[in-house]
Amino acid sequence: MLGCLYVFVISVVIFSSVSSEAQMVPAVYVFGDSLVDVGNNNYLTLSIAKANHRHYGVDFPNQKPTGRFSNGKNAADFIAEKLGLPTSPPYLSLVSKANKNSNTSSFMDGVSFASAGAEIFDGTDEHYRQSIPLTKQVDYYTLVHEQMTREVGTPALQKHLSRSIFAVVIGSNDIFGYSGSSDLRKKNTPQQYVDSMAFSLKVQLQRLYDYGARKFEITGVGALGCCPTFRVKNNTECVTEVNYWSVKYNQGLQSMLKEWQSENGGIIYSYFDTYTVINDLIQNPASYGFADVKEACCGLGELNAKAPCVPVSKLCPNRQDHIFWDQFHPTEAASRSFVERIFDGSSSYTSPINMRQLVAA
Ligand SMILES: *[C@@H]1O[C@H](CO)[C@@H](O)[C@H](O)[C@H]1NC(C)=O
Ligand SMILES: *[C@@H]1O[C@H](CO)[C@@H](O)[C@H](O)[C@H]1NC(C)=O
């Protein structure tokens, strides 16, 4: 009797100590913008939104730029690590290989459709060439779905997809677009604009659901007015209006998600409040291991925020203690810190459940 219990306890301990490194879900499918782009834009010939030059990737072996808008890894890499998986490869890299040797079975191992500059809205034609907007990312996913159906059949695919994570990190570029366009601001009040963002996102989420997705990790936008590019416009302080729009969008997003879940059976989601996390980090950097919350690591001029990260830009030596890598993007260290909270964060950061609970659900 006692022996039996002993064996039971041992096996539980072994199982739980291994499980953090073992693969926790079949695959991750990633949608979004530069916060999670792992190289799709390198394949867009006309795009100027590329991180394929120095100093991007400066903290990778051989300082290799990969298309990530970071000094090293980004949130997509850390999410994959947490789940015990390799980072889902860029869709455009897979299809360009598939054209050569017609092997696309790795779609089953996860795919990233994320593209720097992508918005929830489709944008203008000119913009369209620069990035893959969300609608187009979901179009690509439906092609991937067709291919996987041919490979494994509908029942096996549905089982696979219903256990996989669909990560959606988008919205910042729509807000930057609103901030940068007096025309958009004339035509829409902030409330109308963010409501329309949430509505358009819902349409794309529904398409993912209709094509088998069930477990969603969805992030709100950060305190966008605190990006270095805005701080230099306000004596290094955050721009209030842009933060206000960010909060408004996150509120709209949360009510949309609740409504959307109530309209469809079987949706499980985890919402991550990027705004609150960044705000806490900015208020109290030392307790998170950071020292500089204002300056970009790579750039030129005041706060290194007057120019993008290009080969002639200045590069800070202490990338571990900065939260911003360039005018808009977090450092690898900050992304790691965010994903810790995405995965295990309390209900003030992630609701109604965190990613660990999403995986287990
Ligand atoms: C196709 O890819 C899968 C996994 O990525 C691999 O196991 C298989 O051997 C490949 N097949 C060919 C013909 O290259
Ligand atoms: C500039 O920063 C100050 C201090 O945080 C804030 O009160 C003010 O509203 C900001 N100005 C703008 C234009 O955002």
CSV table of C-alpha atoms and ligand atoms in Angstrom, one decimal:
chain,number,residue,atom,x,y,z
A,1,MET,CA,0.0,0.0,0.0
A,2,LEU,CA,2.7,2.4,1.1
A,3,GLY,CA,4.9,1.3,-1.7
A,4,CYS,CA,2.2,1.9,-4.2
A,5,LEU,CA,1.7,5.5,-3.0
A,6,TYR,CA,5.4,6.0,-3.1
A,7,VAL,CA,5.6,5.0,-6.7
A,8,PHE,CA,2.7,7.2,-7.5
A,9,VAL,CA,4.3,10.2,-5.8
A,10,ILE,CA,7.6,9.6,-7.5
A,11,SER,CA,6.0,9.4,-10.9
A,12,VAL,CA,4.0,12.6,-10.4
A,13,VAL,CA,7.2,14.4,-9.4
A,14,ILE,CA,9.1,13.1,-12.4
A,15,PHE,CA,6.3,14.0,-14.7
A,16,SER,CA,5.9,17.5,-13.5
A,17,SER,CA,9.6,18.2,-13.5
A,18,VAL,CA,10.0,17.1,-17.0
A,19,SER,CA,6.9,18.7,-18.4
A,20,SER,CA,8.2,22.2,-18.5
A,21,GLU,CA,10.7,21.2,-21.2
A,22,ALA,CA,8.6,18.5,-22.9
A,23,GLN,CA,6.4,19.5,-25.7
A,24,MET,CA,3.1,20.8,-24.2
A,25,VAL,CA,1.0,21.3,-27.3
A,26,PRO,CA,1.2,19.9,-30.9
A,27,ALA,CA,2.0,23.2,-32.6
A,28,VAL,CA,1.8,27.0,-32.4
A,29,TYR,CA,0.2,29.0,-35.3
A,30,VAL,CA,1.3,32.7,-35.0
A,31,PHE,CA,-0.5,35.7,-36.5
A,32,GLY,CA,0.6,39.3,-36.0
A,33,ASP,CA,3.1,42.1,-36.5
A,34,SER,CA,6.8,42.8,-35.9
A,35,LEU,CA,6.5,41.8,-32.3
A,36,VAL,CA,6.4,38.2,-33.4
A,37,ASP,CA,7.7,38.3,-37.0
A,38,VAL,CA,10.4,35.7,-37.3
A,39,GLY,CA,11.3,36.4,-40.9
A,40,ASN,CA,8.3,36.6,-43.2
A,41,ASN,CA,9.1,40.1,-44.4
A,42,ASN,CA,12.5,39.0,-45.6
A,43,TYR,CA,10.6,37.3,-48.4
A,44,LEU,CA,8.6,40.4,-49.4
A,45,THR,CA,10.7,41.8,-52.1
A,46,LEU,CA,9.2,45.3,-52.1
A,47,SER,CA,8.9,45.7,-48.3
A,48,ILE,CA,11.1,48.2,-46.5
A,49,ALA,CA,9.9,46.9,-43.2
A,50,LYS,CA,12.8,44.5,-42.8
A,51,ALA,CA,15.2,43.7,-40.0
A,52,ASN,CA,17.7,41.9,-42.1
A,53,HIS,CA,20.7,44.2,-41.4
A,54,ARG,CA,22.8,45.2,-38.5
A,55,HIS,CA,22.3,45.9,-35.6
A,56,TYR,CA,19.3,43.6,-35.6
A,57,GLY,CA,20.2,40.2,-34.2
A,58,VAL,CA,23.4,41.6,-32.6
A,59,ASP,CA,23.1,39.2,-29.7
A,60,PHE,CA,22.7,36.1,-31.8
A,61,PRO,CA,25.8,34.0,-32.6
A,62,ASN,CA,27.8,35.8,-35.3
A,63,GLN,CA,25.5,38.8,-34.7
A,64,LYS,CA,23.2,37.4,-37.4
A,65,PRO,CA,20.2,39.5,-38.4
A,66,THR,CA,17.2,37.1,-39.0
A,67,GLY,CA,14.3,39.4,-39.7
A,68,ARG,CA,13.4,39.7,-36.0
A,69,PHE,CA,12.9,43.3,-34.8
A,70,SER,CA,15.1,42.7,-31.8
A,71,ASN,CA,18.7,42.4,-30.6
A,72,GLY,CA,18.0,38.7,-30.3
A,73,LYS,CA,14.9,36.6,-29.8
A,74,ASN,CA,11.4,37.9,-29.7
A,75,ALA,CA,8.1,36.9,-28.0
A,76,ALA,CA,7.4,34.2,-30.6
A,77,ASP,CA,10.6,32.5,-29.7
A,78,PHE,CA,10.0,32.6,-25.9
A,79,ILE,CA,6.4,31.4,-26.3
A,80,ALA,CA,7.7,28.4,-28.3
A,81,GLU,CA,10.4,27.7,-25.7
A,82,LYS,CA,7.8,27.7,-22.9
A,83,LEU,CA,5.8,25.2,-24.8
A,84,GLY,CA,8.8,23.0,-25.5
A,85,LEU,CA,8.7,23.6,-29.3
A,86,PRO,CA,11.0,25.1,-31.8
A,87,THR,CA,9.9,28.5,-33.0
A,88,SER,CA,7.2,28.1,-35.7
A,89,PRO,CA,9.0,29.0,-39.0
A,90,PRO,CA,7.9,31.8,-41.4
A,91,TYR,CA,5.1,30.7,-43.8
A,92,LEU,CA,6.9,32.3,-46.7
A,93,SER,CA,10.1,30.4,-46.0
A,94,LEU,CA,8.1,27.1,-46.0
A,95,VAL,CA,6.3,27.7,-49.2
A,96,SER,CA,9.4,28.9,-51.0
A,97,LYS,CA,11.1,25.6,-49.9
A,98,ALA,CA,7.9,23.7,-50.8
A,99,ASN,CA,8.2,25.0,-54.4
A,100,LYS,CA,11.6,23.4,-54.6
A,101,ASN,CA,11.1,20.0,-53.0
A,102,SER,CA,7.3,19.8,-52.5
A,103,ASN,CA,7.5,18.9,-48.8
A,104,THR,CA,5.1,20.9,-46.8
A,105,SER,CA,4.3,18.4,-44.0
A,106,SER,CA,6.1,20.7,-41.5
A,107,PHE,CA,2.9,22.8,-41.5
A,108,MET,CA,1.8,20.3,-38.8
A,109,ASP,CA,4.7,21.5,-36.6
A,110,GLY,CA,3.4,25.1,-36.6
A,111,VAL,CA,3.7,28.1,-38.9
A,112,SER,CA,4.2,31.8,-38.4
A,113,PHE,CA,2.2,34.2,-40.6
A,114,ALA,CA,3.3,37.3,-38.7
A,115,SER,CA,4.7,40.2,-40.7
A,116,ALA,CA,6.3,43.4,-39.5
A,117,GLY,CA,4.0,46.4,-40.2
A,118,ALA,CA,0.9,44.3,-40.3
A,119,GLU,CA,-2.4,45.8,-39.2
A,120,ILE,CA,-5.8,44.5,-38.4
A,121,PHE,CA,-7.0,46.7,-41.2
A,122,ASP,CA,-6.0,46.0,-44.7
A,123,GLY,CA,-4.4,49.3,-45.4
A,124,THR,CA,-3.7,51.0,-48.7
A,125,ASP,CA,-2.3,49.2,-51.7
A,126,GLU,CA,1.0,50.8,-51.0
A,127,HIS,CA,1.0,49.6,-47.5
A,128,TYR,CA,-0.1,46.2,-48.6
A,129,ARG,CA,3.1,45.5,-50.3
A,130,GLN,CA,5.1,46.3,-47.3
A,131,SER,CA,3.6,43.7,-45.0
A,132,ILE,CA,1.1,40.9,-44.9
A,133,PRO,CA,-2.1,42.3,-43.3
A,134,LEU,CA,-4.1,40.1,-40.9
A,135,THR,CA,-6.7,39.2,-43.5
A,136,LYS,CA,-4.0,38.0,-45.9
A,137,GLN,CA,-2.3,36.0,-43.0
A,138,VAL,CA,-5.6,34.2,-42.4
A,139,ASP,CA,-6.0,33.6,-46.2
A,140,TYR,CA,-2.6,31.9,-46.0
A,141,TYR,CA,-3.7,29.9,-43.0
A,142,THR,CA,-6.8,28.6,-45.0
A,143,LEU,CA,-4.4,27.3,-47.7
A,144,VAL,CA,-2.3,25.6,-45.0
A,145,HIS,CA,-5.5,24.1,-43.6
A,146,GLU,CA,-6.3,22.7,-47.0
A,147,GLN,CA,-2.9,21.2,-47.4
A,148,MET,CA,-2.9,19.6,-43.9
A,149,THR,CA,-6.4,18.2,-44.6
A,150,ARG,CA,-5.0,16.5,-47.7
A,151,GLU,CA,-2.2,15.1,-45.6
A,152,VAL,CA,-3.9,13.8,-42.4
A,153,GLY,CA,-7.6,14.0,-43.1
A,154,THR,CA,-10.3,16.0,-41.4
A,155,PRO,CA,-10.7,14.1,-38.0
A,156,ALA,CA,-7.0,14.0,-37.3
A,157,LEU,CA,-6.5,17.6,-38.3
A,158,GLN,CA,-9.3,18.8,-36.1
A,159,LYS,CA,-7.9,17.0,-33.1
A,160,HIS,CA,-4.4,18.5,-33.9
A,161,LEU,CA,-5.7,22.0,-34.3
A,162,SER,CA,-8.0,22.0,-31.3
A,163,ARG,CA,-5.0,21.3,-29.1
A,164,SER,CA,-2.7,23.7,-30.8
A,165,ILE,CA,-2.2,27.3,-29.7
A,166,PHE,CA,-3.2,30.2,-32.0
A,167,ALA,CA,-1.2,33.2,-31.0
A,168,VAL,CA,-2.5,36.6,-32.2
A,169,VAL,CA,-0.3,39.7,-31.6
A,170,ILE,CA,-1.6,42.7,-33.5
A,171,GLY,CA,-3.1,46.1,-33.2
A,172,SER,CA,-0.2,48.4,-32.6
A,173,ASN,CA,0.3,49.4,-36.2
A,174,ASP,CA,-3.4,50.4,-36.5
A,175,ILE,CA,-3.0,52.7,-33.6
A,176,PHE,CA,0.3,54.1,-35.0
A,177,GLY,CA,-1.7,54.6,-38.3
A,178,TYR,CA,-4.4,56.5,-36.4
A,179,SER,CA,-1.8,58.7,-34.7
A,180,GLY,CA,-0.1,59.4,-38.0
A,181,SER,CA,-3.1,60.3,-40.0
A,182,SER,CA,-5.1,63.5,-39.5
A,183,ASP,CA,-7.5,62.2,-42.1
A,184,LEU,CA,-8.3,59.0,-40.1
A,185,ARG,CA,-8.7,61.1,-36.9
A,186,LYS,CA,-11.1,63.5,-38.7
A,187,LYS,CA,-13.2,60.6,-40.0
A,188,ASN,CA,-13.3,58.6,-36.7
A,189,THR,CA,-13.5,59.4,-33.1
A,190,PRO,CA,-11.0,57.3,-31.1
A,191,GLN,CA,-13.9,55.2,-29.8
A,192,GLN,CA,-15.2,54.5,-33.3
A,193,TYR,CA,-11.7,53.7,-34.5
A,194,VAL,CA,-10.8,51.2,-31.8
A,195,ASP,CA,-14.3,49.6,-32.0
A,196,SER,CA,-13.8,49.1,-35.6
A,197,MET,CA,-10.4,47.5,-34.9
A,198,ALA,CA,-12.0,45.1,-32.5
A,199,PHE,CA,-14.8,44.3,-34.9
A,200,SER,CA,-12.3,43.6,-37.8
A,201,LEU,CA,-10.2,41.4,-35.6
A,202,LYS,CA,-13.3,39.4,-34.6
A,203,VAL,CA,-14.0,38.7,-38.2
A,204,GLN,CA,-10.6,37.2,-38.6
A,205,LEU,CA,-10.7,35.2,-35.3
A,206,GLN,CA,-14.0,33.8,-36.5
A,207,ARG,CA,-12.3,32.6,-39.7
A,208,LEU,CA,-9.6,30.9,-37.6
A,209,TYR,CA,-12.3,29.2,-35.5
A,210,ASP,CA,-14.2,28.1,-38.6
A,211,TYR,CA,-11.0,26.5,-39.7
A,212,GLY,CA,-10.4,24.5,-36.6
A,213,ALA,CA,-8.7,26.8,-34.1
A,214,ARG,CA,-9.9,26.6,-30.5
A,215,LYS,CA,-7.1,27.7,-28.1
A,216,PHE,CA,-6.2,31.4,-28.6
A,217,GLU,CA,-3.5,33.5,-27.0
A,218,ILE,CA,-4.5,37.1,-27.8
A,219,THR,CA,-2.5,40.2,-26.7
A,220,GLY,CA,-3.7,43.7,-26.2
A,221,VAL,CA,-1.5,46.6,-27.3
A,222,GLY,CA,1.2,48.1,-25.0
A,223,ALA,CA,1.5,51.6,-23.6
A,224,LEU,CA,2.2,52.8,-27.2
A,225,GLY,CA,2.6,56.4,-26.1
A,226,CYS,CA,5.7,55.4,-24.1
A,227,CYS,CA,7.6,54.1,-27.1
A,228,PRO,CA,10.8,56.1,-27.6
A,229,THR,CA,9.4,57.5,-30.9
A,230,PHE,CA,6.6,59.2,-28.9
A,231,ARG,CA,8.7,60.1,-25.8
A,232,VAL,CA,11.0,62.4,-27.9
A,233,LYS,CA,7.9,64.4,-28.8
A,234,ASN,CA,7.1,65.1,-25.1
A,235,ASN,CA,10.3,65.9,-23.3
A,236,THR,CA,11.0,62.2,-22.8
A,237,GLU,CA,7.6,61.6,-21.1
A,238,CYS,CA,4.9,59.3,-22.6
A,239,VAL,CA,2.3,60.8,-25.0
A,240,THR,CA,-1.0,60.7,-23.1
A,241,GLU,CA,-3.3,60.6,-26.0
A,242,VAL,CA,-1.6,57.6,-27.6
A,243,ASN,CA,-1.7,55.7,-24.3
A,244,TYR,CA,-5.4,56.6,-24.0
A,245,TRP,CA,-6.1,55.1,-27.4
A,246,SER,CA,-4.2,52.0,-26.4
A,247,VAL,CA,-6.3,51.5,-23.3
A,248,LYS,CA,-9.5,52.1,-25.2
A,249,TYR,CA,-8.6,49.5,-27.7
A,250,ASN,CA,-7.7,47.0,-25.1
A,251,GLN,CA,-11.1,47.5,-23.4
A,252,GLY,CA,-12.8,47.1,-26.7
A,253,LEU,CA,-10.8,43.9,-27.4
A,254,GLN,CA,-11.7,42.4,-24.1
A,255,SER,CA,-15.4,42.9,-24.5
A,256,MET,CA,-15.3,41.6,-28.1
A,257,LEU,CA,-13.5,38.5,-26.9
A,258,LYS,CA,-16.1,37.8,-24.2
A,259,GLU,CA,-18.9,38.3,-26.7
A,260,TRP,CA,-17.2,36.2,-29.4
A,261,GLN,CA,-16.6,33.3,-26.9
A,262,SER,CA,-20.3,33.4,-25.9
A,263,GLU,CA,-21.4,33.1,-29.6
A,264,ASN,CA,-19.3,30.0,-30.4
A,265,GLY,CA,-18.9,26.7,-28.6
A,266,GLY,CA,-15.5,25.5,-27.5
A,267,ILE,CA,-13.4,28.7,-27.7
A,268,ILE,CA,-10.8,29.0,-25.0
A,269,TYR,CA,-8.7,32.1,-24.8
A,270,SER,CA,-6.1,33.9,-22.8
A,271,TYR,CA,-6.0,37.7,-23.1
A,272,PHE,CA,-2.7,39.3,-22.2
A,273,ASP,CA,-2.8,42.9,-21.0
A,274,THR,CA,0.5,44.1,-22.5
A,275,TYR,CA,-0.4,47.7,-21.4
A,276,THR,CA,-0.5,46.9,-17.7
A,277,VAL,CA,2.6,44.8,-17.9
A,278,ILE,CA,4.6,47.5,-19.6
A,279,ASN,CA,3.2,50.2,-17.4
A,280,ASP,CA,4.3,48.3,-14.3
A,281,LEU,CA,7.7,47.7,-15.8
A,282,ILE,CA,8.0,51.4,-16.5
A,283,GLN,CA,6.9,52.4,-13.0
A,284,ASN,CA,9.2,50.0,-11.3
A,285,PRO,CA,12.0,48.9,-13.6
A,286,ALA,CA,14.5,47.7,-11.0
A,287,SER,CA,12.2,45.1,-9.6
A,288,TYR,CA,12.0,43.5,-13.0
A,289,GLY,CA,15.8,43.8,-13.6
A,290,PHE,CA,15.7,46.8,-15.9
A,291,ALA,CA,17.4,50.3,-15.5
A,292,ASP,CA,16.4,52.3,-18.7
A,293,VAL,CA,12.8,52.4,-19.8
A,294,LYS,CA,13.1,55.5,-22.1
A,295,GLU,CA,16.0,55.1,-24.4
A,296,ALA,CA,16.2,52.9,-27.5
A,297,CYS,CA,19.3,50.8,-27.6
A,298,CYS,CA,19.8,51.2,-31.3
A,299,GLY,CA,19.1,54.5,-33.0
A,300,LEU,CA,20.3,58.1,-33.2
A,301,GLY,CA,19.7,61.4,-31.5
A,302,GLU,CA,17.8,62.1,-28.4
A,303,LEU,CA,16.8,58.8,-26.6
A,304,ASN,CA,18.3,57.1,-29.8
A,305,ALA,CA,14.7,57.7,-31.0
A,306,LYS,CA,15.2,60.1,-33.8
A,307,ALA,CA,16.2,57.5,-36.4
A,308,PRO,CA,15.5,53.8,-36.9
A,309,CYS,CA,17.9,51.1,-36.1
A,310,VAL,CA,20.2,51.1,-39.2
A,311,PRO,CA,23.8,50.1,-39.7
A,312,VAL,CA,25.1,53.6,-38.9
A,313,SER,CA,23.0,53.8,-35.7
A,314,LYS,CA,24.5,53.9,-32.2
A,315,LEU,CA,24.2,50.7,-30.2
A,316,CYS,CA,24.0,50.7,-26.4
A,317,PRO,CA,26.3,48.2,-24.7
A,318,ASN,CA,23.8,47.3,-21.9
A,319,ARG,CA,21.0,45.7,-23.8
A,320,GLN,CA,20.0,43.6,-20.8
A,321,ASP,CA,18.8,46.6,-18.8
A,322,HIS,CA,16.9,48.5,-21.6
A,323,ILE,CA,13.3,47.7,-22.3
A,324,PHE,CA,13.3,49.3,-25.8
A,325,TRP,CA,15.5,48.0,-28.5
A,326,ASP,CA,14.6,50.6,-31.2
A,327,GLN,CA,12.0,53.3,-31.7
A,328,PHE,CA,9.1,50.8,-31.3
A,329,HIS,CA,10.3,47.3,-30.3
A,330,PRO,CA,11.2,45.7,-27.0
A,331,THR,CA,14.6,44.2,-26.3
A,332,GLU,CA,15.1,40.4,-26.1
A,333,ALA,CA,15.2,40.9,-22.3
A,334,ALA,CA,11.9,42.7,-22.2
A,335,SER,CA,10.3,40.1,-24.5
A,336,ARG,CA,11.5,37.3,-22.2
A,337,SER,CA,10.0,39.2,-19.3
A,338,PHE,CA,6.6,39.6,-21.1
A,339,VAL,CA,6.4,35.9,-22.0
A,340,GLU,CA,7.1,34.9,-18.3
A,341,ARG,CA,3.9,36.8,-17.5
A,342,ILE,CA,2.0,35.6,-20.6
A,343,PHE,CA,2.7,32.1,-19.3
A,344,ASP,CA,2.4,32.3,-15.6
A,345,GLY,CA,1.0,35.8,-15.0
A,346,SER,CA,-1.6,36.6,-12.4
A,347,SER,CA,-5.1,37.7,-13.3
A,348,SER,CA,-4.1,41.4,-13.4
A,349,TYR,CA,-1.9,40.6,-16.4
A,350,THR,CA,-3.7,37.8,-18.1
A,351,SER,CA,-7.4,36.8,-18.1
A,352,PRO,CA,-9.6,34.9,-17.8
A,353,ILE,CA,-6.7,32.4,-17.7
A,354,ASN,CA,-3.0,32.5,-18.4
A,355,MET,CA,-1.2,30.5,-21.1
A,356,ARG,CA,-0.3,27.7,-18.8
A,357,GLN,CA,-4.0,27.2,-18.0
A,358,LEU,CA,-4.8,27.6,-21.7
A,359,VAL,CA,-2.5,24.8,-22.5
A,360,ALA,CA,-3.9,22.5,-19.8
A,361,ALA,CA,-7.6,23.4,-20.7
B,1,LIG,C1,9.3,16.0,-45.3
B,1,LIG,O1,9.3,16.6,-44.0
B,1,LIG,C2,9.2,15.7,-43.0
B,1,LIG,C3,9.1,16.5,-41.6
B,1,LIG,O2,9.5,17.8,-41.8
B,1,LIG,C4,10.3,14.6,-43.0
B,1,LIG,O3,10.1,13.7,-41.9
B,1,LIG,C5,10.2,13.9,-44.3
B,1,LIG,O4,11.3,13.0,-44.4
B,1,LIG,C6,10.3,14.9,-45.5
B,1,LIG,N1,10.1,14.2,-46.7
B,1,LIG,C7,10.8,14.4,-47.8
B,1,LIG,C8,10.5,13.6,-49.0
B,1,LIG,O5,11.8,15.2,-47.8
B,2,LIG,C1,3.6,65.0,-21.7
B,2,LIG,O1,3.9,64.3,-20.5
B,2,LIG,C2,3.2,64.9,-19.3
B,2,LIG,C3,3.8,64.2,-18.1
B,2,LIG,O2,3.5,62.8,-18.1
B,2,LIG,C4,1.7,64.7,-19.5
B,2,LIG,O3,1.0,65.2,-18.4
B,2,LIG,C5,1.3,65.4,-20.8
B,2,LIG,O4,-0.1,65.1,-21.0
B,2,LIG,C6,2.1,64.9,-21.9
B,2,LIG,N1,1.8,65.7,-23.1
B,2,LIG,C7,1.3,65.1,-24.2
B,2,LIG,C8,1.0,66.0,-25.4
B,2,LIG,O5,1.0,63.9,-24.3
